[in-house]
mmCIF file of C-alpha atoms in Angstrom:
data_model
loop_
_atom_site.group_PDB
_atom_site.id
_atom_site.type_symbol
_atom_site.label_atom_id
_atom_site.label_comp_id
_atom_site.label_asym_id
_atom_site.label_seq_id
_atom_site.Cartn_x
_atom_site.Cartn_y
_atom_site.Cartn_z
ATOM 1 C CA MET A 1 -13.298 -28.718 30.789
ATOM 2 C CA GLY A 2 -11.872 -25.616 29.154
ATOM 3 C CA SER A 3 -11.478 -25.535 25.375
ATOM 4 C CA LYS A 4 -8.013 -25.406 23.870
ATOM 5 C CA ILE A 5 -7.133 -22.101 22.199
ATOM 6 C CA SER A 6 -4.138 -21.745 19.917
ATOM 7 C CA LYS A 7 -1.653 -18.919 20.352
ATOM 8 C CA ASN A 8 -2.827 -17.266 17.148
ATOM 9 C CA GLN A 9 -6.502 -17.553 18.049
ATOM 10 C CA SER A 10 -5.888 -16.005 21.454
ATOM 11 C CA ASN A 11 -4.357 -13.030 19.662
ATOM 12 C CA GLY A 12 -7.474 -12.572 17.569
ATOM 13 C CA VAL A 13 -5.880 -14.232 14.514
ATOM 14 C CA ASN A 14 -7.382 -17.102 12.567
ATOM 15 C CA SER A 15 -4.558 -19.639 12.631
ATOM 16 C CA ALA A 16 -5.728 -21.274 9.408
ATOM 17 C CA SER A 17 -4.517 -18.212 7.527
ATOM 18 C CA ASP A 18 -1.046 -18.220 9.039
ATOM 19 C CA ASN A 19 0.576 -19.809 5.994
ATOM 20 C CA LEU A 20 3.247 -17.998 4.029
ATOM 21 C CA SER A 21 3.707 -20.595 1.335
ATOM 22 C CA ASN A 22 3.022 -19.190 -2.127
ATOM 23 C CA GLU A 23 2.840 -22.656 -3.674
ATOM 24 C CA GLY A 24 -0.089 -22.851 -6.059
ATOM 25 C CA THR A 25 -0.788 -19.138 -5.860
ATOM 26 C CA SER A 26 2.162 -17.848 -7.911
ATOM 27 C CA LYS A 27 2.961 -17.675 -11.605
ATOM 28 C CA PHE A 28 5.980 -16.574 -13.655
ATOM 29 C CA GLU A 29 5.886 -14.256 -16.647
ATOM 30 C CA ASP A 30 8.955 -12.926 -18.489
ATOM 31 C CA GLY A 31 11.199 -13.966 -15.630
ATOM 32 C CA ARG A 32 9.139 -12.196 -12.939
ATOM 33 C CA LYS A 33 7.007 -13.753 -10.208
ATOM 34 C CA TYR A 34 3.366 -12.711 -9.786
ATOM 35 C CA HIS A 35 0.590 -13.857 -7.495
ATOM 36 C CA ASN A 36 -2.046 -16.068 -9.086
ATOM 37 C CA VAL A 37 -5.104 -15.260 -6.996
ATOM 38 C CA LYS A 38 -8.074 -15.140 -9.338
ATOM 39 C CA ASN A 39 -10.204 -12.515 -7.598
ATOM 40 C CA SER A 40 -7.357 -10.022 -7.117
ATOM 41 C CA THR A 41 -6.783 -6.966 -9.318
ATOM 42 C CA TYR A 42 -3.177 -6.414 -8.188
ATOM 43 C CA PHE A 43 -0.984 -6.662 -11.287
ATOM 44 C CA LEU A 44 2.519 -5.847 -9.996
ATOM 45 C CA PRO A 45 5.118 -8.576 -9.235
ATOM 46 C CA SER A 46 5.733 -10.313 -5.920
ATOM 47 C CA ASP A 47 9.450 -11.137 -6.003
ATOM 48 C CA ASN A 48 12.748 -9.874 -4.594
ATOM 49 C CA GLU A 49 13.125 -7.194 -7.256
ATOM 50 C CA GLU A 50 9.705 -5.826 -6.384
ATOM 51 C CA ALA A 51 10.608 -5.930 -2.684
ATOM 52 C CA ASP A 52 13.600 -3.675 -3.438
ATOM 53 C CA ARG A 53 11.296 -1.240 -5.273
ATOM 54 C CA LEU A 54 8.847 -1.204 -2.375
ATOM 55 C CA HIS A 55 11.655 -0.462 0.088
ATOM 56 C CA LEU A 56 12.606 2.479 -2.146
ATOM 57 C CA GLN A 57 8.983 3.613 -2.237
ATOM 58 C CA HIS A 58 8.866 3.526 1.564
ATOM 59 C CA TYR A 59 11.949 5.760 1.749
ATOM 60 C CA ILE A 60 10.361 8.214 -0.698
ATOM 61 C CA LEU A 61 7.047 8.366 1.174
ATOM 62 C CA LYS A 62 8.810 8.764 4.503
ATOM 63 C CA ASN A 63 10.748 11.766 3.183
ATOM 64 C CA VAL A 64 7.795 13.313 1.365
ATOM 65 C CA TRP A 65 5.721 13.317 4.559
ATOM 66 C CA GLN A 66 8.638 13.577 7.003
ATOM 67 C CA SER A 67 6.979 10.788 8.984
ATOM 68 C CA ILE A 68 5.629 7.301 8.401
ATOM 69 C CA PHE A 69 2.246 7.752 10.082
ATOM 70 C CA SER A 70 -0.137 10.549 10.931
ATOM 71 C CA ALA A 71 -2.696 9.229 13.425
ATOM 72 C CA PRO A 72 -2.125 10.160 17.120
ATOM 73 C CA VAL A 73 -1.216 6.626 18.163
ATOM 74 C CA ASP A 74 2.217 7.142 19.698
ATOM 75 C CA HIS A 75 0.874 6.740 23.240
ATOM 76 C CA LEU A 76 -1.114 3.631 22.283
ATOM 77 C CA LEU A 77 1.851 1.910 20.682
ATOM 78 C CA LYS A 78 4.053 2.459 23.712
ATOM 79 C CA GLN A 79 1.707 0.335 25.818
ATOM 80 C CA GLU A 80 2.447 -3.322 26.441
ATOM 81 C CA GLY A 81 0.305 -5.538 24.227
ATOM 82 C CA ALA A 82 -0.907 -2.916 21.755
ATOM 83 C CA LYS A 83 -1.795 -4.509 18.409
ATOM 84 C CA VAL A 84 -1.262 -3.063 14.929
ATOM 85 C CA LEU A 85 -2.391 -4.347 11.534
ATOM 86 C CA ASP A 86 -0.536 -3.400 8.358
ATOM 87 C CA ALA A 87 -2.936 -4.283 5.541
ATOM 88 C CA GLY A 88 -1.214 -5.060 2.253
ATOM 89 C CA THR A 89 2.172 -5.040 3.925
ATOM 90 C CA GLY A 90 4.157 -5.659 0.713
ATOM 91 C CA ALA A 91 7.869 -5.893 1.491
ATOM 92 C CA GLY A 92 7.230 -5.044 5.141
ATOM 93 C CA SER A 93 9.174 -1.754 5.086
ATOM 94 C CA TRP A 94 6.642 0.208 7.146
ATOM 95 C CA LEU A 95 5.840 -2.776 9.352
ATOM 96 C CA PHE A 96 9.446 -3.537 10.289
ATOM 97 C CA GLU A 97 10.335 0.093 11.010
ATOM 98 C CA MET A 98 7.274 0.600 13.201
ATOM 99 C CA ALA A 99 7.896 -2.660 15.059
ATOM 100 C CA THR A 100 11.468 -1.575 15.772
ATOM 101 C CA ASP A 101 10.338 1.843 17.010
ATOM 102 C CA TYR A 102 7.603 0.360 19.229
ATOM 103 C CA PRO A 103 8.961 -2.908 20.694
ATOM 104 C CA LYS A 104 6.140 -3.274 23.247
ATOM 105 C CA ALA A 105 3.468 -3.512 20.558
ATOM 106 C CA LYS A 106 2.527 -6.555 18.468
ATOM 107 C CA PHE A 107 2.545 -5.954 14.689
ATOM 108 C CA ILE A 108 0.761 -8.137 12.155
ATOM 109 C CA GLY A 109 1.144 -7.736 8.413
ATOM 110 C CA ILE A 110 -1.260 -9.305 5.943
ATOM 111 C CA ASP A 111 -0.602 -9.625 2.219
ATOM 112 C CA ILE A 112 -1.851 -11.651 -0.725
ATOM 113 C CA ALA A 113 1.736 -12.612 -1.622
ATOM 114 C CA PRO A 114 4.182 -11.990 1.257
ATOM 115 C CA ILE A 115 7.701 -11.032 0.129
ATOM 116 C CA GLN A 116 9.240 -9.967 3.428
ATOM 117 C CA SER A 117 12.729 -11.040 4.480
ATOM 118 C CA SER A 118 12.604 -13.348 7.489
ATOM 119 C CA HIS A 119 16.247 -12.523 8.266
ATOM 120 C CA ILE A 120 15.469 -8.980 9.428
ATOM 121 C CA LYS A 121 11.960 -9.511 10.817
ATOM 122 C CA PRO A 122 11.635 -8.043 14.333
ATOM 123 C CA SER A 123 10.501 -10.483 17.006
ATOM 124 C CA ASN A 124 7.249 -8.573 17.566
ATOM 125 C CA VAL A 125 6.150 -9.029 13.933
ATOM 126 C CA GLU A 126 3.935 -11.723 12.486
ATOM 127 C CA ILE A 127 3.209 -12.045 8.754
ATOM 128 C CA ILE A 128 -0.051 -13.604 7.555
ATOM 129 C CA LYS A 129 -1.015 -14.542 4.023
ATOM 130 C CA GLY A 130 -4.475 -13.284 3.146
ATOM 131 C CA ASN A 131 -6.626 -11.283 0.756
ATOM 132 C CA ILE A 132 -7.966 -7.994 2.122
ATOM 133 C CA LEU A 133 -10.767 -8.106 -0.465
ATOM 134 C CA GLU A 134 -12.238 -10.952 1.574
ATOM 135 C CA ARG A 135 -13.237 -11.176 5.224
ATOM 136 C CA LEU A 136 -10.126 -10.558 7.306
ATOM 137 C CA PRO A 137 -8.953 -13.547 9.414
ATOM 138 C CA PHE A 138 -9.213 -11.627 12.683
ATOM 139 C CA ASN A 139 -11.795 -11.335 15.426
ATOM 140 C CA ASP A 140 -13.837 -8.186 15.926
ATOM 141 C CA ASN A 141 -12.128 -5.440 17.966
ATOM 142 C CA THR A 142 -8.624 -6.933 17.732
ATOM 143 C CA PHE A 143 -6.370 -3.980 16.785
ATOM 144 C CA ASP A 144 -5.555 -0.610 18.313
ATOM 145 C CA TYR A 145 -4.350 0.714 14.958
ATOM 146 C CA VAL A 146 -4.974 -0.364 11.361
ATOM 147 C CA PHE A 147 -2.751 1.065 8.619
ATOM 148 C CA GLN A 148 -2.997 0.728 4.831
ATOM 149 C CA ARG A 149 -1.292 2.580 1.985
ATOM 150 C CA THR A 150 -0.754 2.621 -1.802
ATOM 151 C CA LEU A 151 -3.203 -0.113 -2.730
ATOM 152 C CA TYR A 152 -5.024 1.706 -5.499
ATOM 153 C CA VAL A 153 -3.952 -1.084 -7.880
ATOM 154 C CA GLY A 154 -5.204 -3.740 -5.462
ATOM 155 C CA ILE A 155 -8.657 -2.540 -4.412
ATOM 156 C CA PRO A 156 -11.398 -2.168 -7.067
ATOM 157 C CA GLU A 157 -13.493 0.984 -6.877
ATOM 158 C CA ASN A 158 -16.625 -0.888 -5.799
ATOM 159 C CA LYS A 159 -14.723 -2.720 -3.026
ATOM 160 C CA TRP A 160 -13.388 0.272 -1.092
ATOM 161 C CA PRO A 161 -16.429 0.607 1.237
ATOM 162 C CA SER A 162 -16.415 -3.107 2.122
ATOM 163 C CA VAL A 163 -12.625 -3.142 2.654
ATOM 164 C CA ILE A 164 -12.850 -0.151 4.973
ATOM 165 C CA ASN A 165 -15.771 -1.807 6.758
ATOM 166 C CA GLU A 166 -13.565 -4.826 7.463
ATOM 167 C CA PHE A 167 -10.798 -2.569 8.778
ATOM 168 C CA VAL A 168 -13.302 -0.962 11.136
ATOM 169 C CA ARG A 169 -14.673 -4.335 12.231
ATOM 170 C CA VAL A 170 -11.282 -5.577 13.435
ATOM 171 C CA LEU A 171 -10.428 -2.193 15.012
ATOM 172 C CA LYS A 172 -10.977 -1.760 18.736
ATOM 173 C CA PRO A 173 -13.343 1.000 19.893
ATOM 174 C CA GLY A 174 -11.157 4.054 20.381
ATOM 175 C CA GLY A 175 -8.587 2.718 17.922
ATOM 176 C CA TYR A 176 -7.418 4.452 14.741
ATOM 177 C CA LEU A 177 -7.634 3.635 11.045
ATOM 178 C CA GLU A 178 -5.198 5.355 8.666
ATOM 179 C CA LEU A 179 -5.141 5.287 4.855
ATOM 180 C CA LEU A 180 -2.638 6.758 2.376
ATOM 181 C CA GLU A 181 -3.022 6.847 -1.404
ATOM 182 C CA ALA A 182 -1.520 8.829 -4.271
ATOM 183 C CA ASP A 183 -2.907 10.321 -7.452
ATOM 184 C CA PHE A 184 -1.768 8.115 -10.308
ATOM 185 C CA LYS A 185 -1.398 11.134 -12.572
ATOM 186 C CA SER A 186 1.619 13.412 -12.121
ATOM 187 C CA SER A 187 1.136 17.137 -11.629
ATOM 188 C CA THR A 188 3.115 17.866 -14.798
ATOM 189 C CA MET A 189 3.460 15.337 -17.606
ATOM 190 C CA GLY A 190 5.516 15.374 -20.800
ATOM 191 C CA PRO A 191 4.490 13.472 -23.964
ATOM 192 C CA ALA A 192 6.121 10.160 -23.000
ATOM 193 C CA THR A 193 4.656 10.255 -19.477
ATOM 194 C CA THR A 194 1.226 11.121 -20.886
ATOM 195 C CA LYS A 195 1.311 8.205 -23.325
ATOM 196 C CA VAL A 196 2.284 5.692 -20.661
ATOM 197 C CA THR A 197 -0.206 7.124 -18.161
ATOM 198 C CA ASP A 198 -3.063 6.916 -20.668
ATOM 199 C CA ALA A 199 -2.281 3.239 -21.241
ATOM 200 C CA ILE A 200 -2.165 2.540 -17.515
ATOM 201 C CA LEU A 201 -5.526 4.251 -17.063
ATOM 202 C CA VAL A 202 -6.978 1.843 -19.615
ATOM 203 C CA MET A 203 -5.642 -1.006 -17.441
ATOM 204 C CA PHE A 204 -7.267 0.620 -14.420
ATOM 205 C CA ARG A 205 -10.641 0.659 -16.167
ATOM 206 C CA GLU A 206 -10.219 -2.969 -17.264
ATOM 207 C CA HIS A 207 -9.629 -3.990 -13.639
ATOM 208 C CA GLY A 208 -12.331 -1.732 -12.185
ATOM 209 C CA LEU A 209 -9.743 0.344 -10.290
ATOM 210 C CA ASP A 210 -10.086 3.977 -9.236
ATOM 211 C CA PRO A 211 -7.033 6.149 -10.073
ATOM 212 C CA ASP A 212 -8.572 9.059 -8.113
ATOM 213 C CA VAL A 213 -9.321 7.183 -4.898
ATOM 214 C CA CYS A 214 -6.917 9.343 -2.876
ATOM 215 C CA TYR A 215 -9.373 12.246 -3.144
ATOM 216 C CA LYS A 216 -12.202 10.071 -1.797
ATOM 217 C CA LEU A 217 -10.526 8.720 1.345
ATOM 218 C CA GLN A 218 -11.868 11.492 3.567
ATOM 219 C CA ASN A 219 -15.436 10.915 2.376
ATOM 220 C CA TYR A 220 -15.151 7.155 2.871
ATOM 221 C CA LEU A 221 -14.113 7.693 6.481
ATOM 222 C CA GLU A 222 -16.668 10.431 7.161
ATOM 223 C CA GLU A 223 -19.503 8.341 5.736
ATOM 224 C CA HIS A 224 -18.743 5.337 7.966
ATOM 225 C CA LYS A 225 -21.153 5.315 10.918
ATOM 226 C CA GLN A 226 -18.629 3.834 13.355
ATOM 227 C CA LEU A 227 -15.891 6.390 12.684
ATOM 228 C CA HIS A 228 -15.410 9.981 13.837
ATOM 229 C CA ASP A 229 -12.642 12.543 14.363
ATOM 230 C CA VAL A 230 -11.652 12.350 10.693
ATOM 231 C CA HIS A 231 -8.469 14.182 9.708
ATOM 232 C CA CYS A 232 -7.081 14.554 6.199
ATOM 233 C CA GLU A 233 -3.732 15.839 4.880
ATOM 234 C CA LYS A 234 -2.781 16.515 1.268
ATOM 235 C CA LYS A 235 0.615 16.842 -0.357
ATOM 236 C CA GLU A 236 0.211 18.673 -3.648
ATOM 237 C CA LYS A 237 3.861 19.572 -4.133
ATOM 238 C CA LEU A 238 7.257 18.288 -3.129
ATOM 239 C CA ASP A 239 8.617 20.675 -0.505
ATOM 240 C CA ALA A 240 11.177 18.466 1.226
ATOM 241 C CA LYS A 241 14.753 19.726 1.661
ATOM 242 C CA ASN A 242 16.058 16.797 -0.401
ATOM 243 C CA ALA A 243 13.490 17.366 -3.166
ATOM 244 C CA GLU A 244 15.991 16.868 -5.990
ATOM 245 C CA GLU A 245 17.088 13.496 -4.634
ATOM 246 C CA LEU A 246 13.465 12.446 -4.125
ATOM 247 C CA ARG A 247 12.542 13.363 -7.702
ATOM 248 C CA LYS A 248 15.330 11.140 -9.024
ATOM 249 C CA LEU A 249 14.321 8.291 -6.739
ATOM 250 C CA SER A 250 10.641 8.749 -7.598
ATOM 251 C CA SER A 251 11.528 8.581 -11.278
ATOM 252 C CA GLU A 252 13.460 5.351 -10.639
ATOM 253 C CA ASN A 253 10.573 3.921 -8.625
ATOM 254 C CA TYR A 254 8.014 4.766 -11.268
ATOM 255 C CA THR A 255 10.012 3.582 -14.274
ATOM 256 C CA THR A 256 10.944 0.344 -12.518
ATOM 257 C CA ALA A 257 7.270 -0.370 -11.905
ATOM 258 C CA MET A 258 6.408 0.439 -15.517
ATOM 259 C CA MET A 259 9.068 -1.942 -16.833
ATOM 260 C CA THR A 260 7.317 -4.840 -15.091
ATOM 261 C CA LEU A 261 4.262 -4.094 -17.227
ATOM 262 C CA LYS A 262 6.128 -4.018 -20.547
ATOM 263 C CA PRO A 263 4.467 -7.038 -22.214
ATOM 264 C CA LYS A 264 0.977 -5.746 -21.460
ATOM 265 C CA LEU A 265 1.538 -2.031 -22.086
ATOM 266 C CA ALA A 266 3.677 -2.447 -25.202
ATOM 267 C CA SER A 267 0.885 -4.486 -26.736
ATOM 268 C CA MET A 268 -1.763 -1.945 -25.710
ATOM 269 C CA MET A 269 0.235 0.951 -27.162
ATOM 270 C CA GLU A 270 1.182 -1.076 -30.250
ATOM 271 C CA VAL A 271 4.914 -0.462 -29.851
ATOM 272 C CA SER A 272 7.858 -2.867 -29.936
ATOM 273 C CA HIS A 273 9.683 -3.779 -26.750
ATOM 274 C CA ASP A 274 12.641 -1.618 -27.810
ATOM 275 C CA GLU A 275 10.311 1.328 -28.464
ATOM 276 C CA TYR A 276 8.727 0.741 -25.071
ATOM 277 C CA ASP A 277 12.132 0.787 -23.371
ATOM 278 C CA ASP A 278 12.902 4.113 -25.044
ATOM 279 C CA LEU A 279 9.526 5.497 -24.040
ATOM 280 C CA ILE A 280 10.038 4.593 -20.378
ATOM 281 C CA LYS A 281 13.530 6.108 -20.448
ATOM 282 C CA LYS A 282 12.126 9.378 -21.795
ATOM 283 C CA MET A 283 9.360 9.270 -19.203
ATOM 284 C CA GLY A 284 11.913 8.973 -16.405
ATOM 285 C CA GLU A 285 13.775 12.002 -17.747
ATOM 286 C CA GLU A 286 10.538 14.002 -18.013
ATOM 287 C CA LEU A 287 9.596 13.266 -14.424
ATOM 288 C CA ILE A 288 12.897 14.766 -13.246
ATOM 289 C CA ASN A 289 13.212 17.673 -15.684
ATOM 290 C CA LEU A 290 9.590 18.818 -15.318
ATOM 291 C CA LYS A 291 9.737 18.398 -11.527
ATOM 292 C CA SER A 292 6.678 16.178 -11.648
ATOM 293 C CA PHE A 293 4.960 15.067 -8.458
ATOM 294 C CA ASN A 294 2.113 12.695 -7.777
ATOM 295 C CA PRO A 295 -0.208 14.385 -5.242
ATOM 296 C CA GLN A 296 -0.783 12.279 -2.138
ATOM 297 C CA VAL A 297 -3.470 12.121 0.528
ATOM 298 C CA ARG A 298 -3.440 10.475 3.921
ATOM 299 C CA ALA A 299 -6.429 10.394 6.221
ATOM 300 C CA TYR A 300 -7.218 8.858 9.585
ATOM 301 C CA ALA A 301 -10.242 8.424 11.812
ATOM 302 C CA ARG A 302 -11.087 6.978 15.221
ATOM 303 C CA LYS A 303 -13.573 4.210 15.935
ATOM 304 C CA LYS A 304 -16.355 5.346 18.214
ATOM 305 C CA LEU A 305 -16.358 4.045 21.769
#
């Protein structure tokens, strides 16, 4: 007699993890919703307001790079049955756009606190709740392409090698892994931006995070024994045609994120909430007037056959 295999298991997915309910794993602070997973370092919200910010961030990154991926996977994703993993999918901006552009491929997003809209989810997308700091709920050699970006507040410095090792484990031989991270520090910072940044860096140290991880991505990929053909791109300045618009949007994105951290940062900096609001406002103005830019790095590699 043949054993019964669920649809999710046949796709290389552990069906026990296919549960999007956040019940018991969420908490509310100052009117915002946060995940409540004990072994996670991610300190930003997981609610509709944060989803809007992440959609904005996706638009900014897309325009900064003039593309939403770098690895040479176009031909792979046009094949029937190709599988893609978006690790730390957030609001699903990248995932949904890619799934729309490549309807023949199957896209799976995994996140510790899914906040994607089910109303606009393409039919070739599946969202799984899971923690990428733990063993991924997928079989070995499941995906043709694994993508991850902007998780420097979610992956502790000492966890990066093991996280990448898991990405490689679930990647098919010949498949591609791509990572994108930004420098937390702006290229040019005024006094308000410097003060806020210094406080955030203290939070990074408290959580064991690495604010400079973007500059280490290439080495992480090159040092992995199962990866080769490593390519790395750096964006050290904003050279897009709509640079002025992107600076304003980047300022909005950054200040919005900083406002979610007001209780913690105001206490650390020993300022009142009103003083904090004024500080963030000045920071937003500095980012635009000084034409600040957070350098970004994206790197990809191929799993050996």
